[in-house]
Amino acid sequence: MAEPLTLALPKGRLFDQIQDFFATKGIVFSVEDRKLVVSDRDDILRIFLVKNSDLPTYVNHGIAGLGICGDDVLAESECQFFRLLTYSFGNTSMCLAGKEGSRPVALDSKLTVATKFPEFTRRHFNKRGVPVEIVKLNGSVELAPVLGLAPYIVDLVETGSTLKANGLAVIERLEDIKVRVIANRAYYKLRYREINALIDRIREE
Ligand code: PRP
């Protein structure tokens, strides 16, 4: 029997959605005892549970041949991948947010923005010709305007409840963030038949 295909999945809320969706396609796996390497019931896949932002590194090095992650993660990576599929679940928006009621005076004056997504933020505002100073954080970005580290944040907004709970509001929706199935290019060329069969199976109707 062929070696299972290797797939990196992000820990966190997207993981549950992928797990549920794969189950509807008959690819069933579960994670017990904080394991980080798991196989599906039929041993088609060897799945690695990685931190969201590390996922491109694992796929780029070919440790995982395939991966599923959002555009937010891909935007921070310099690596090139094949994008094989886009899902309709797990979509979020990258937004500029600040304290409720606050608005940037004008988008031509310099913005100070705290974010986990410096590359996305730099590229986005550069394209619009808006000067931006970036304060890089690794999480709990909503604290920055509350505590006065930076007046604005660029962050993912899904339900909006984290912003609301911290007295913040969306100033501008910058981009839709979609979930993609990606492949290491060499791995795809090597195992394209099996990968194409898998992609047909994990396609949405
Ligand atoms: C993401 C994002 C926001 C939150 C938005 O963070 O960075 O903080 O989710 O979701 P909501 O609009 O549904 O409230 P995550 O949960 O990944 O945690 P982190 O801040 O520790 O990275």
PDB file of N, CA and C in Angstrom, residues 119-179:
ATOM      1  N   GLU A 119       3.394  41.633   7.464  1.00  0.00           N
ATOM      2  CA  GLU A 119       3.592  41.626   5.999  1.00  0.00           C
ATOM      3  C   GLU A 119       2.314  42.034   5.291  1.00  0.00           C
ATOM      4  N   PHE A 120       1.216  41.440   5.705  1.00  0.00           N
ATOM      5  CA  PHE A 120      -0.080  41.799   5.123  1.00  0.00           C
ATOM      6  C   PHE A 120      -0.309  43.300   5.282  1.00  0.00           C
ATOM      7  N   THR A 121      -0.098  43.798   6.514  1.00  0.00           N
ATOM      8  CA  THR A 121      -0.393  45.199   6.842  1.00  0.00           C
ATOM      9  C   THR A 121       0.485  46.142   6.026  1.00  0.00           C
ATOM     10  N   ARG A 122       1.783  45.841   5.973  1.00  0.00           N
ATOM     11  CA  ARG A 122       2.716  46.691   5.215  1.00  0.00           C
ATOM     12  C   ARG A 122       2.302  46.730   3.751  1.00  0.00           C
ATOM     13  N   ARG A 123       2.063  45.551   3.178  1.00  0.00           N
ATOM     14  CA  ARG A 123       1.723  45.465   1.755  1.00  0.00           C
ATOM     15  C   ARG A 123       0.413  46.213   1.462  1.00  0.00           C
ATOM     16  N   HIS A 124      -0.570  45.978   2.317  1.00  0.00           N
ATOM     17  CA  HIS A 124      -1.887  46.586   2.090  1.00  0.00           C
ATOM     18  C   HIS A 124      -1.799  48.111   2.080  1.00  0.00           C
ATOM     19  N   PHE A 125      -1.157  48.688   3.102  1.00  0.00           N
ATOM     20  CA  PHE A 125      -1.143  50.148   3.189  1.00  0.00           C
ATOM     21  C   PHE A 125      -0.143  50.760   2.207  1.00  0.00           C
ATOM     22  N   ASN A 126       0.939  50.027   1.904  1.00  0.00           N
ATOM     23  CA  ASN A 126       1.862  50.508   0.864  1.00  0.00           C
ATOM     24  C   ASN A 126       1.145  50.666  -0.461  1.00  0.00           C
ATOM     25  N   LYS A 127       0.329  49.645  -0.788  1.00  0.00           N
ATOM     26  CA  LYS A 127      -0.413  49.666  -2.063  1.00  0.00           C
ATOM     27  C   LYS A 127      -1.303  50.901  -2.140  1.00  0.00           C
ATOM     28  N   ARG A 128      -1.821  51.311  -0.986  1.00  0.00           N
ATOM     29  CA  ARG A 128      -2.729  52.473  -0.958  1.00  0.00           C
ATOM     30  C   ARG A 128      -1.990  53.782  -0.714  1.00  0.00           C
ATOM     31  N   GLY A 129      -0.651  53.669  -0.568  1.00  0.00           N
ATOM     32  CA  GLY A 129       0.143  54.873  -0.346  1.00  0.00           C
ATOM     33  C   GLY A 129      -0.050  55.481   1.035  1.00  0.00           C
ATOM     34  N   VAL A 130      -0.470  54.672   1.979  1.00  0.00           N
ATOM     35  CA  VAL A 130      -0.678  55.173   3.344  1.00  0.00           C
ATOM     36  C   VAL A 130       0.550  54.814   4.189  1.00  0.00           C
ATOM     37  N   PRO A 131       1.230  55.805   4.758  1.00  0.00           N
ATOM     38  CA  PRO A 131       2.387  55.488   5.604  1.00  0.00           C
ATOM     39  C   PRO A 131       1.930  54.774   6.885  1.00  0.00           C
ATOM     40  N   VAL A 132       2.664  53.737   7.245  1.00  0.00           N
ATOM     41  CA  VAL A 132       2.234  52.933   8.392  1.00  0.00           C
ATOM     42  C   VAL A 132       3.425  52.532   9.258  1.00  0.00           C
ATOM     43  N   GLU A 133       3.227  52.611  10.565  1.00  0.00           N
ATOM     44  CA  GLU A 133       4.236  52.100  11.499  1.00  0.00           C
ATOM     45  C   GLU A 133       3.633  50.874  12.156  1.00  0.00           C
ATOM     46  N   ILE A 134       4.379  49.780  12.121  1.00  0.00           N
ATOM     47  CA  ILE A 134       3.818  48.515  12.589  1.00  0.00           C
ATOM     48  C   ILE A 134       4.426  48.096  13.919  1.00  0.00           C
ATOM     49  N   VAL A 135       3.562  47.754  14.868  1.00  0.00           N
ATOM     50  CA  VAL A 135       4.008  47.174  16.136  1.00  0.00           C
ATOM     51  C   VAL A 135       3.634  45.705  16.081  1.00  0.00           C
ATOM     52  N   LYS A 136       4.656  44.839  16.015  1.00  0.00           N
ATOM     53  CA  LYS A 136       4.392  43.409  15.838  1.00  0.00           C
ATOM     54  C   LYS A 136       4.047  42.757  17.180  1.00  0.00           C
ATOM     55  N   LEU A 137       2.905  42.084  17.208  1.00  0.00           N
ATOM     56  CA  LEU A 137       2.512  41.311  18.392  1.00  0.00           C
ATOM     57  C   LEU A 137       2.273  39.864  17.975  1.00  0.00           C
ATOM     58  N   ASN A 138       2.189  38.977  18.954  1.00  0.00           N
ATOM     59  CA  ASN A 138       1.952  37.563  18.631  1.00  0.00           C
ATOM     60  C   ASN A 138       0.586  37.056  19.043  1.00  0.00           C
ATOM     61  N   GLY A 139      -0.207  37.885  19.682  1.00  0.00           N
ATOM     62  CA  GLY A 139      -1.551  37.477  20.087  1.00  0.00           C
ATOM     63  C   GLY A 139      -2.183  38.542  20.962  1.00  0.00           C
ATOM     64  N   SER A 140      -3.450  38.318  21.297  1.00  0.00           N
ATOM     65  CA  SER A 140      -4.208  39.275  22.127  1.00  0.00           C
ATOM     66  C   SER A 140      -3.999  40.714  21.656  1.00  0.00           C
ATOM     67  N   VAL A 141      -4.073  40.887  20.350  1.00  0.00           N
ATOM     68  CA  VAL A 141      -3.785  42.182  19.716  1.00  0.00           C
ATOM     69  C   VAL A 141      -4.759  43.266  20.171  1.00  0.00           C
ATOM     70  N   GLU A 142      -5.963  42.828  20.542  1.00  0.00           N
ATOM     71  CA  GLU A 142      -7.012  43.785  20.951  1.00  0.00           C
ATOM     72  C   GLU A 142      -6.603  44.616  22.157  1.00  0.00           C
ATOM     73  N   LEU A 143      -5.614  44.114  22.901  1.00  0.00           N
ATOM     74  CA  LEU A 143      -5.147  44.868  24.072  1.00  0.00           C
ATOM     75  C   LEU A 143      -4.467  46.170  23.681  1.00  0.00           C
ATOM     76  N   ALA A 144      -3.869  46.218  22.488  1.00  0.00           N
ATOM     77  CA  ALA A 144      -3.018  47.359  22.120  1.00  0.00           C
ATOM     78  C   ALA A 144      -3.743  48.705  22.188  1.00  0.00           C
ATOM     79  N   PRO A 145      -4.935  48.862  21.557  1.00  0.00           N
ATOM     80  CA  PRO A 145      -5.618  50.149  21.685  1.00  0.00           C
ATOM     81  C   PRO A 145      -6.140  50.389  23.100  1.00  0.00           C
ATOM     82  N   VAL A 146      -6.529  49.317  23.779  1.00  0.00           N
ATOM     83  CA  VAL A 146      -7.078  49.450  25.132  1.00  0.00           C
ATOM     84  C   VAL A 146      -6.012  49.996  26.084  1.00  0.00           C
ATOM     85  N   LEU A 147      -4.780  49.481  25.949  1.00  0.00           N
ATOM     86  CA  LEU A 147      -3.716  49.884  26.870  1.00  0.00           C
ATOM     87  C   LEU A 147      -2.870  51.038  26.339  1.00  0.00           C
ATOM     88  N   GLY A 148      -3.131  51.430  25.084  1.00  0.00           N
ATOM     89  CA  GLY A 148      -2.418  52.591  24.545  1.00  0.00           C
ATOM     90  C   GLY A 148      -1.106  52.261  23.855  1.00  0.00           C
ATOM     91  N   LEU A 149      -0.891  50.982  23.511  1.00  0.00           N
ATOM     92  CA  LEU A 149       0.331  50.628  22.771  1.00  0.00           C
ATOM     93  C   LEU A 149       0.271  51.154  21.342  1.00  0.00           C
ATOM     94  N   ALA A 150      -0.892  51.060  20.733  1.00  0.00           N
ATOM     95  CA  ALA A 150      -1.113  51.586  19.376  1.00  0.00           C
ATOM     96  C   ALA A 150      -2.596  51.907  19.250  1.00  0.00           C
ATOM     97  N   PRO A 151      -2.971  52.972  18.545  1.00  0.00           N
ATOM     98  CA  PRO A 151      -4.397  53.319  18.461  1.00  0.00           C
ATOM     99  C   PRO A 151      -5.199  52.354  17.590  1.00  0.00           C
ATOM    100  N   TYR A 152      -4.517  51.685  16.656  1.00  0.00           N
ATOM    101  CA  TYR A 152      -5.235  50.833  15.701  1.00  0.00           C
ATOM    102  C   TYR A 152      -4.644  49.436  15.675  1.00  0.00           C
ATOM    103  N   ILE A 153      -5.478  48.486  15.254  1.00  0.00           N
ATOM    104  CA  ILE A 153      -4.983  47.126  15.024  1.00  0.00           C
ATOM    105  C   ILE A 153      -5.427  46.658  13.646  1.00  0.00           C
ATOM    106  N   VAL A 154      -4.653  45.747  13.070  1.00  0.00           N
ATOM    107  CA  VAL A 154      -5.114  44.996  11.900  1.00  0.00           C
ATOM    108  C   VAL A 154      -5.191  43.562  12.366  1.00  0.00           C
ATOM    109  N   ASP A 155      -6.385  42.984  12.301  1.00  0.00           N
ATOM    110  CA  ASP A 155      -6.554  41.638  12.840  1.00  0.00           C
ATOM    111  C   ASP A 155      -7.700  40.926  12.119  1.00  0.00           C
ATOM    112  N   LEU A 156      -7.758  39.624  12.332  1.00  0.00           N
ATOM    113  CA  LEU A 156      -8.854  38.837  11.774  1.00  0.00           C
ATOM    114  C   LEU A 156     -10.109  39.080  12.591  1.00  0.00           C
ATOM    115  N   VAL A 157     -11.212  39.245  11.907  1.00  0.00           N
ATOM    116  CA  VAL A 157     -12.491  39.361  12.588  1.00  0.00           C
ATOM    117  C   VAL A 157     -13.403  38.284  12.020  1.00  0.00           C
ATOM    118  N   GLU A 158     -13.911  37.453  12.922  1.00  0.00           N
ATOM    119  CA  GLU A 158     -14.815  36.400  12.463  1.00  0.00           C
ATOM    120  C   GLU A 158     -16.227  36.732  12.949  1.00  0.00           C
ATOM    121  N   THR A 159     -16.470  36.560  14.235  1.00  0.00           N
ATOM    122  CA  THR A 159     -17.801  36.898  14.763  1.00  0.00           C
ATOM    123  C   THR A 159     -17.861  38.357  15.231  1.00  0.00           C
ATOM    124  N   GLY A 160     -16.700  38.948  15.490  1.00  0.00           N
ATOM    125  CA  GLY A 160     -16.655  40.318  15.999  1.00  0.00           C
ATOM    126  C   GLY A 160     -16.766  40.380  17.517  1.00  0.00           C
ATOM    127  N   SER A 161     -16.897  39.219  18.159  1.00  0.00           N
ATOM    128  CA  SER A 161     -17.141  39.252  19.606  1.00  0.00           C
ATOM    129  C   SER A 161     -15.893  39.672  20.399  1.00  0.00           C
ATOM    130  N   THR A 162     -14.707  39.363  19.909  1.00  0.00           N
ATOM    131  CA  THR A 162     -13.486  39.774  20.645  1.00  0.00           C
ATOM    132  C   THR A 162     -13.346  41.298  20.614  1.00  0.00           C
ATOM    133  N   LEU A 163     -13.607  41.891  19.456  1.00  0.00           N
ATOM    134  CA  LEU A 163     -13.553  43.362  19.357  1.00  0.00           C
ATOM    135  C   LEU A 163     -14.554  43.975  20.322  1.00  0.00           C
ATOM    136  N   LYS A 164     -15.789  43.495  20.225  1.00  0.00           N
ATOM    137  CA  LYS A 164     -16.889  44.063  21.020  1.00  0.00           C
ATOM    138  C   LYS A 164     -16.583  43.972  22.523  1.00  0.00           C
ATOM    139  N   ALA A 165     -16.111  42.812  22.926  1.00  0.00           N
ATOM    140  CA  ALA A 165     -15.836  42.585  24.357  1.00  0.00           C
ATOM    141  C   ALA A 165     -14.758  43.527  24.888  1.00  0.00           C
ATOM    142  N   ASN A 166     -13.957  44.080  23.965  1.00  0.00           N
ATOM    143  CA  ASN A 166     -12.868  44.965  24.396  1.00  0.00           C
ATOM    144  C   ASN A 166     -13.102  46.427  24.010  1.00  0.00           C
ATOM    145  N   GLY A 167     -14.346  46.747  23.678  1.00  0.00           N
ATOM    146  CA  GLY A 167     -14.684  48.142  23.376  1.00  0.00           C
ATOM    147  C   GLY A 167     -14.116  48.642  22.061  1.00  0.00           C
ATOM    148  N   LEU A 168     -13.854  47.709  21.131  1.00  0.00           N
ATOM    149  CA  LEU A 168     -13.286  48.090  19.830  1.00  0.00           C
ATOM    150  C   LEU A 168     -14.320  47.873  18.722  1.00  0.00           C
ATOM    151  N   ALA A 169     -14.072  48.485  17.573  1.00  0.00           N
ATOM    152  CA  ALA A 169     -14.988  48.318  16.440  1.00  0.00           C
ATOM    153  C   ALA A 169     -14.200  48.337  15.132  1.00  0.00           C
ATOM    154  N   VAL A 170     -14.770  47.706  14.120  1.00  0.00           N
ATOM    155  CA  VAL A 170     -14.141  47.701  12.789  1.00  0.00           C
ATOM    156  C   VAL A 170     -14.204  49.107  12.202  1.00  0.00           C
ATOM    157  N   ILE A 171     -13.081  49.603  11.726  1.00  0.00           N
ATOM    158  CA  ILE A 171     -13.050  50.888  11.022  1.00  0.00           C
ATOM    159  C   ILE A 171     -13.185  50.624   9.528  1.00  0.00           C
ATOM    160  N   GLU A 172     -12.470  49.583   9.070  1.00  0.00           N
ATOM    161  CA  GLU A 172     -12.554  49.246   7.650  1.00  0.00           C
ATOM    162  C   GLU A 172     -12.232  47.765   7.450  1.00  0.00           C
ATOM    163  N   ARG A 173     -13.048  47.117   6.638  1.00  0.00           N
ATOM    164  CA  ARG A 173     -12.784  45.737   6.243  1.00  0.00           C
ATOM    165  C   ARG A 173     -11.757  45.786   5.115  1.00  0.00           C
ATOM    166  N   LEU A 174     -10.582  45.184   5.309  1.00  0.00           N
ATOM    167  CA  LEU A 174      -9.510  45.357   4.321  1.00  0.00           C
ATOM    168  C   LEU A 174      -9.530  44.267   3.246  1.00  0.00           C
ATOM    169  N   GLU A 175      -9.739  43.019   3.662  1.00  0.00           N
ATOM    170  CA  GLU A 175      -9.703  41.920   2.678  1.00  0.00           C
ATOM    171  C   GLU A 175     -10.431  40.691   3.219  1.00  0.00           C
ATOM    172  N   ASP A 176     -11.066  39.942   2.330  1.00  0.00           N
ATOM    173  CA  ASP A 176     -11.639  38.651   2.725  1.00  0.00           C
ATOM    174  C   ASP A 176     -10.507  37.635   2.839  1.00  0.00           C
ATOM    175  N   ILE A 177     -10.584  36.809   3.853  1.00  0.00           N
ATOM    176  CA  ILE A 177      -9.562  35.778   4.060  1.00  0.00           C
ATOM    177  C   ILE A 177     -10.212  34.418   3.849  1.00  0.00           C
ATOM    178  N   LYS A 178      -9.691  33.685   2.880  1.00  0.00           N
ATOM    179  CA  LYS A 178     -10.269  32.378   2.566  1.00  0.00           C
ATOM    180  C   LYS A 178      -9.333  31.252   3.014  1.00  0.00           C
ATOM    181  N   VAL A 179      -9.923  30.066   3.125  1.00  0.00           N
ATOM    182  CA  VAL A 179      -9.151  28.890   3.544  1.00  0.00           C
ATOM    183  C   VAL A 179      -8.764  28.092   2.295  1.00  0.00           C
TER     184      VAL A 179
END
